[in-house]
Structures are given as structure tokens and as C-alpha cells.
mmCIF file of C-alpha atoms in Angstrom:
data_model
loop_
_atom_site.group_PDB
_atom_site.id
_atom_site.type_symbol
_atom_site.label_atom_id
_atom_site.label_comp_id
_atom_site.label_asym_id
_atom_site.label_seq_id
_atom_site.Cartn_x
_atom_site.Cartn_y
_atom_site.Cartn_z
ATOM 1 C CA UNK A 1 40.922 179.676 81.828
ATOM 2 C CA UNK A 2 40.974 178.568 85.416
ATOM 3 C CA UNK A 3 43.168 175.588 86.142
ATOM 4 C CA UNK A 4 41.734 172.432 87.673
ATOM 5 C CA UNK A 5 42.983 172.089 91.233
ATOM 6 C CA UNK A 6 45.288 169.159 91.830
ATOM 7 C CA UNK A 7 43.922 166.374 94.022
ATOM 8 C CA UNK A 8 44.885 166.751 97.630
ATOM 9 C CA UNK A 9 46.485 163.939 99.560
ATOM 10 C CA UNK A 10 44.267 162.629 102.363
ATOM 11 C CA UNK A 11 45.532 162.948 105.924
ATOM 12 C CA UNK A 12 47.787 160.225 107.221
ATOM 13 C CA UNK A 13 45.853 157.205 108.445
ATOM 14 C CA UNK A 14 42.757 158.066 106.371
ATOM 15 C CA UNK A 15 42.092 155.926 103.289
ATOM 16 C CA UNK A 16 39.955 156.835 100.303
ATOM 17 C CA UNK A 17 36.757 154.781 100.167
ATOM 18 C CA UNK A 18 36.635 152.151 97.472
ATOM 19 C CA UNK A 19 35.270 153.697 94.301
ATOM 20 C CA UNK A 20 32.105 152.045 93.060
ATOM 21 C CA UNK A 21 30.590 152.175 89.592
ATOM 22 C CA UNK A 22 28.048 154.727 90.805
ATOM 23 C CA UNK A 23 30.743 156.976 92.241
ATOM 24 C CA UNK A 24 32.806 156.620 89.072
ATOM 25 C CA UNK A 25 29.848 157.641 86.902
ATOM 26 C CA UNK A 26 29.136 160.646 89.107
ATOM 27 C CA UNK A 27 32.790 161.704 88.889
ATOM 28 C CA UNK A 28 32.697 161.458 85.085
ATOM 29 C CA UNK A 29 29.524 163.537 84.903
ATOM 30 C CA UNK A 30 30.961 166.086 87.295
ATOM 31 C CA UNK A 31 34.193 166.310 85.277
ATOM 32 C CA UNK A 32 32.357 166.781 81.986
ATOM 33 C CA UNK A 33 29.995 169.357 83.429
ATOM 34 C CA UNK A 34 32.757 171.388 85.059
ATOM 35 C CA UNK A 35 35.076 171.323 82.057
ATOM 36 C CA UNK A 36 35.416 174.852 80.642
ATOM 37 C CA UNK A 37 36.557 173.922 77.136
ATOM 38 C CA UNK A 38 35.440 171.544 74.440
ATOM 39 C CA UNK A 39 38.992 170.294 74.121
ATOM 40 C CA UNK A 40 38.999 169.074 77.704
ATOM 41 C CA UNK A 41 35.605 167.432 77.242
ATOM 42 C CA UNK A 42 36.845 165.714 74.097
ATOM 43 C CA UNK A 43 39.856 164.380 75.975
ATOM 44 C CA UNK A 44 37.596 162.998 78.703
ATOM 45 C CA UNK A 45 35.302 161.419 76.113
ATOM 46 C CA UNK A 46 38.241 159.902 74.270
ATOM 47 C CA UNK A 47 39.584 158.520 77.520
ATOM 48 C CA UNK A 48 36.196 157.019 78.373
ATOM 49 C CA UNK A 49 35.869 155.454 74.926
ATOM 50 C CA UNK A 50 39.380 154.035 75.167
ATOM 51 C CA UNK A 51 38.670 152.575 78.612
ATOM 52 C CA UNK A 52 35.372 151.186 77.359
ATOM 53 C CA UNK A 53 37.018 149.521 74.363
ATOM 54 C CA UNK A 54 39.720 148.105 76.610
ATOM 55 C CA UNK A 55 37.162 146.669 79.032
ATOM 56 C CA UNK A 56 35.095 145.313 76.164
ATOM 57 C CA UNK A 57 38.158 143.625 74.682
ATOM 58 C CA UNK A 58 39.148 142.111 78.032
ATOM 59 C CA UNK A 59 35.601 140.893 78.530
ATOM 60 C CA UNK A 60 35.599 139.222 75.107
ATOM 61 C CA UNK A 61 38.920 137.552 75.897
ATOM 62 C CA UNK A 62 37.629 136.274 79.239
ATOM 63 C CA UNK A 63 34.477 134.937 77.602
ATOM 64 C CA UNK A 64 36.560 133.248 74.918
ATOM 65 C CA UNK A 65 38.891 131.698 77.497
ATOM 66 C CA UNK A 66 36.063 130.450 79.725
ATOM 67 C CA UNK A 67 33.532 129.677 77.034
ATOM 68 C CA UNK A 68 33.197 126.041 78.127
ATOM 69 C CA UNK A 69 32.780 126.954 81.797
ATOM 70 C CA UNK A 70 30.209 129.588 80.932
ATOM 71 C CA UNK A 71 28.284 127.055 78.870
ATOM 72 C CA UNK A 72 28.247 124.601 81.766
ATOM 73 C CA UNK A 73 27.168 127.345 84.164
ATOM 74 C CA UNK A 74 24.326 128.375 81.883
ATOM 75 C CA UNK A 75 23.199 124.760 81.499
ATOM 76 C CA UNK A 76 23.331 124.247 85.266
ATOM 77 C CA UNK A 77 21.406 127.450 85.817
ATOM 78 C CA UNK A 78 18.776 126.332 83.316
ATOM 79 C CA UNK A 79 18.398 122.963 85.073
ATOM 80 C CA UNK A 80 18.198 124.576 88.501
ATOM 81 C CA UNK A 81 15.686 127.113 87.237
ATOM 82 C CA UNK A 82 13.569 124.311 85.771
ATOM 83 C CA UNK A 83 13.703 122.347 89.033
ATOM 84 C CA UNK A 84 12.763 125.417 91.049
ATOM 85 C CA UNK A 85 9.802 126.155 88.796
ATOM 86 C CA UNK A 86 8.704 122.508 88.934
ATOM 87 C CA UNK A 87 8.989 122.483 92.727
ATOM 88 C CA UNK A 88 6.968 125.671 92.976
ATOM 89 C CA UNK A 89 4.246 124.150 90.826
ATOM 90 C CA UNK A 90 4.193 120.983 92.963
ATOM 91 C CA UNK A 91 4.075 122.978 96.204
ATOM 92 C CA UNK A 92 1.214 125.038 94.835
ATOM 93 C CA UNK A 93 -0.632 121.852 93.834
ATOM 94 C CA UNK A 94 -0.077 120.275 97.257
ATOM 95 C CA UNK A 95 -1.295 123.433 98.960
ATOM 96 C CA UNK A 96 -4.462 123.424 96.882
ATOM 97 C CA UNK A 97 -5.055 119.730 97.642
ATOM 98 C CA UNK A 98 -4.576 120.312 101.376
ATOM 99 C CA UNK A 99 -7.074 123.148 101.333
ATOM 100 C CA UNK A 100 -9.537 120.934 99.467
ATOM 101 C CA UNK A 101 -9.023 118.101 101.985
ATOM 102 C CA UNK A 102 -9.510 120.504 104.867
ATOM 103 C CA UNK A 103 -12.773 121.687 103.363
ATOM 104 C CA UNK A 104 -13.999 118.125 102.808
ATOM 105 C CA UNK A 105 -13.016 117.047 106.318
ATOM 106 C CA UNK A 106 -14.811 119.967 107.897
ATOM 107 C CA UNK A 107 -17.925 119.110 105.903
ATOM 108 C CA UNK A 108 -17.867 115.371 106.728
ATOM 109 C CA UNK A 109 -16.574 115.421 110.289
ATOM 110 C CA UNK A 110 -19.737 113.929 111.783
ATOM 111 C CA UNK A 111 -19.844 111.208 109.148
ATOM 112 C CA UNK A 112 -16.189 110.312 109.751
ATOM 113 C CA UNK A 113 -16.769 110.180 113.498
ATOM 114 C CA UNK A 114 -19.690 107.817 112.966
ATOM 115 C CA UNK A 115 -17.617 105.557 110.715
ATOM 116 C CA UNK A 116 -14.781 105.539 113.255
ATOM 117 C CA UNK A 117 -17.138 104.487 116.047
ATOM 118 C CA UNK A 118 -18.568 101.728 113.862
ATOM 119 C CA UNK A 119 -15.046 100.515 113.113
ATOM 120 C CA UNK A 120 -14.205 100.370 116.827
ATOM 121 C CA UNK A 121 -17.397 98.432 117.543
ATOM 122 C CA UNK A 122 -16.710 95.952 114.740
ATOM 123 C CA UNK A 123 -13.166 95.410 115.987
ATOM 124 C CA UNK A 124 -14.439 94.756 119.510
ATOM 125 C CA UNK A 125 -17.060 92.347 118.180
ATOM 126 C CA UNK A 126 -14.460 90.394 116.193
ATOM 127 C CA UNK A 127 -12.270 90.152 119.279
ATOM 128 C CA UNK A 128 -15.182 88.797 121.331
ATOM 129 C CA UNK A 129 -15.995 86.217 118.655
ATOM 130 C CA UNK A 130 -12.386 85.046 118.603
ATOM 131 C CA UNK A 131 -12.311 84.712 122.391
ATOM 132 C CA UNK A 132 -15.611 82.806 122.358
ATOM 133 C CA UNK A 133 -14.197 80.444 119.747
ATOM 134 C CA UNK A 134 -11.158 79.842 121.955
ATOM 135 C CA UNK A 135 -13.361 79.104 124.981
ATOM 136 C CA UNK A 136 -15.441 76.582 123.061
ATOM 137 C CA UNK A 137 -12.292 74.583 122.298
ATOM 138 C CA UNK A 138 -11.229 74.400 125.959
ATOM 139 C CA UNK A 139 -13.307 71.315 127.004
ATOM 140 C CA UNK A 140 -11.843 69.216 124.179
ATOM 141 C CA UNK A 141 -8.323 70.392 125.026
ATOM 142 C CA UNK A 142 -8.841 69.565 128.713
ATOM 143 C CA UNK A 143 -10.101 66.102 127.889
ATOM 144 C CA UNK A 144 -7.107 65.408 125.643
ATOM 145 C CA UNK A 145 -4.588 66.572 128.266
ATOM 146 C CA UNK A 146 -6.252 64.598 131.057
ATOM 147 C CA UNK A 147 -6.342 61.456 128.935
ATOM 148 C CA UNK A 148 -2.589 61.754 128.421
ATOM 149 C CA UNK A 149 -2.131 62.748 132.092
ATOM 150 C CA UNK A 150 -0.639 66.085 131.067
ATOM 151 C CA UNK A 151 -1.891 67.783 134.199
ATOM 152 C CA UNK A 152 0.330 70.850 133.893
ATOM 153 C CA UNK A 153 -0.941 71.680 130.395
ATOM 154 C CA UNK A 154 -4.511 71.013 131.482
ATOM 155 C CA UNK A 155 -4.099 73.390 134.425
ATOM 156 C CA UNK A 156 -2.654 76.148 132.236
ATOM 157 C CA UNK A 157 -5.473 75.848 129.695
ATOM 158 C CA UNK A 158 -8.141 75.874 132.390
ATOM 159 C CA UNK A 159 -6.697 78.871 134.266
ATOM 160 C CA UNK A 160 -6.446 80.908 131.042
ATOM 161 C CA UNK A 161 -10.013 79.999 130.070
ATOM 162 C CA UNK A 162 -11.419 80.947 133.492
ATOM 163 C CA UNK A 163 -9.575 84.285 133.405
ATOM 164 C CA UNK A 164 -10.891 85.015 129.912
ATOM 165 C CA UNK A 165 -14.442 84.032 130.781
ATOM 166 C CA UNK A 166 -14.394 86.180 133.895
ATOM 167 C CA UNK A 167 -13.166 89.385 132.218
ATOM 168 C CA UNK A 168 -14.307 90.500 128.771
ATOM 169 C CA UNK A 169 -16.810 87.645 128.330
ATOM 170 C CA UNK A 170 -18.329 87.853 131.791
ATOM 171 C CA UNK A 171 -21.540 89.505 130.564
ATOM 172 C CA UNK A 172 -22.114 87.145 127.620
ATOM 173 C CA UNK A 173 -25.205 85.156 128.611
ATOM 174 C CA UNK A 174 -24.657 82.527 125.919
ATOM 175 C CA UNK A 175 -21.474 81.404 127.705
ATOM 176 C CA UNK A 176 -23.080 80.853 131.101
ATOM 177 C CA UNK A 177 -23.364 77.093 130.558
ATOM 178 C CA UNK A 178 -19.769 76.915 129.338
ATOM 179 C CA UNK A 179 -18.526 78.828 132.395
ATOM 180 C CA UNK A 180 -20.417 76.415 134.638
ATOM 181 C CA UNK A 181 -18.797 73.514 132.801
ATOM 182 C CA UNK A 182 -15.353 75.061 133.253
ATOM 183 C CA UNK A 183 -15.941 75.528 136.981
ATOM 184 C CA UNK A 184 -16.939 71.864 137.217
ATOM 185 C CA UNK A 185 -13.815 70.908 135.276
ATOM 186 C CA UNK A 186 -11.794 72.946 137.745
ATOM 187 C CA UNK A 187 -13.160 70.910 140.664
ATOM 188 C CA UNK A 188 -12.620 67.658 138.785
ATOM 189 C CA UNK A 189 -9.034 68.610 137.963
ATOM 190 C CA UNK A 190 -8.420 69.530 141.589
ATOM 191 C CA UNK A 191 -9.776 66.168 142.745
ATOM 192 C CA UNK A 192 -7.747 64.346 140.105
ATOM 193 C CA UNK A 193 -4.535 66.110 141.118
ATOM 194 C CA UNK A 194 -5.213 65.372 144.785
ATOM 195 C CA UNK A 195 -5.851 61.723 143.950
ATOM 196 C CA UNK A 196 -2.641 61.444 141.932
ATOM 197 C CA UNK A 197 -0.578 63.105 144.657
ATOM 198 C CA UNK A 198 -2.067 60.797 147.292
ATOM 199 C CA UNK A 199 -1.320 57.769 145.156
ATOM 200 C CA UNK A 200 2.278 58.798 144.548
ATOM 201 C CA UNK A 201 3.017 59.860 148.121
ATOM 202 C CA UNK A 202 1.242 57.199 150.143
ATOM 203 C CA UNK A 203 0.232 54.152 148.106
ATOM 204 C CA UNK A 204 3.193 53.748 145.735
ATOM 205 C CA UNK A 205 5.730 54.796 148.361
ATOM 206 C CA UNK A 206 4.232 52.328 150.880
ATOM 207 C CA UNK A 207 4.217 49.520 148.335
ATOM 208 C CA UNK A 208 7.850 50.184 147.469
ATOM 209 C CA UNK A 209 8.732 50.170 151.173
ATOM 210 C CA UNK A 210 6.898 46.870 151.809
ATOM 211 C CA UNK A 211 8.500 45.293 148.771
ATOM 212 C CA UNK A 212 11.907 46.333 150.014
ATOM 213 C CA UNK A 213 11.240 44.901 153.472
ATOM 214 C CA UNK A 214 10.022 41.598 152.044
ATOM 215 C CA UNK A 215 13.074 41.244 149.879
ATOM 216 C CA UNK A 216 15.312 42.069 152.832
ATOM 217 C CA UNK A 217 13.763 39.413 155.039
#
């Protein structure tokens, strides 16, 4: 019977690669197939069974020692797996809804464009109506400010109204009479301011000067 050659030592500086489970299995098969006697095969089988029983025992001990941790890990894995499956279902549902929306939008694009244009027109119309309502209140506001001699407020209201009437509402024919009235109010306010300035600068100042001279004499 030929003897099995002893393993040779690798050259210095060269390390044996780490043995994997696949390499180990191939070595076992090679050993069993090259064994020349049943006795040697039986020894190899007995060794394998002993190693298997040892590993199985160690595995049982590890499971027993970490039974609680393993239970928690399994529960966590179950929860994560459930969440992943739920998320996949939701993503699939969202994807289907997006495809359905895309199909509907492509079919109703012209209708949506028409509705959008109508919305813009309605918004513009509401803005014009609000500005017209503001202009209609200007004459009453001017009259109230002039009665109280609040010339600064009256000027601010009139300037804002003229700017509004000359921009977005310039082409509104129904406001032509109101614009004419505002222009007339502008001239009246100018005359009133000029009259007040003249009275303060010349008349009242002259009267105060004459009164002072009379008292001094």
C-alpha cells in the first residue's frame, strides 16, 4: 500500500490561502476518493461525523445562549420584511395612479387649457371690478378730506385714483365720466391749495405784521 505523502511546507513568505467551505468539501472528497483502503475511508468518515457532531453541539449551545437575541432579531426581521412589502405595494399603487393621471391629462389637455384661460380671465375681471369700486368711492373721500381741510390725504387719494384710471382702467368706457370728474377735482384741488398758500403767506402774514406795528405804536 502506497503511503500518503506528507504535506510540504510552503516557501518562506508564502501563506496558504484561507480554506473555505467549498475547498474543505473538495479536499474531503479528494481524500475519500484517493484512499486505497476501507479502513482509511472509515477513519475519515468517523472524523467527519465527529467534527459534525461537535459543530452541531456548539451550534445548539450558541442558540441556547443567544435564544433571546435570536428571537428579537427574528421579530425585527419580520417587521422589516412587512414594512418592505408594504412599501413595495404602496410604490406600485402610486406608480399605477401616476400612469393613470398621465393618461387622463394627455386626453384632457385641451380642456384643461381652456379652463385655465377662463380662470385667468375671471381673475382679471374680478380685479377690474374691485378697482372700479375703489374709483367710485374717490369723489366721496375727496369731499370728506377737503371739508376737514386734510389736503395731504386728499392729494394722495386723487393721485392714486388718476394713476389707476390711466392704467388698467383706461379703456373702460363706463368710467369716462368719472375720469373727467377726477380731472376737474384735480384742478379744483390745485386752485384750493394755491388759495390756501396765498392766504397763509400774504394775507395772514400781513395782518400779523400790521397788528404788531399797531401795538408797537
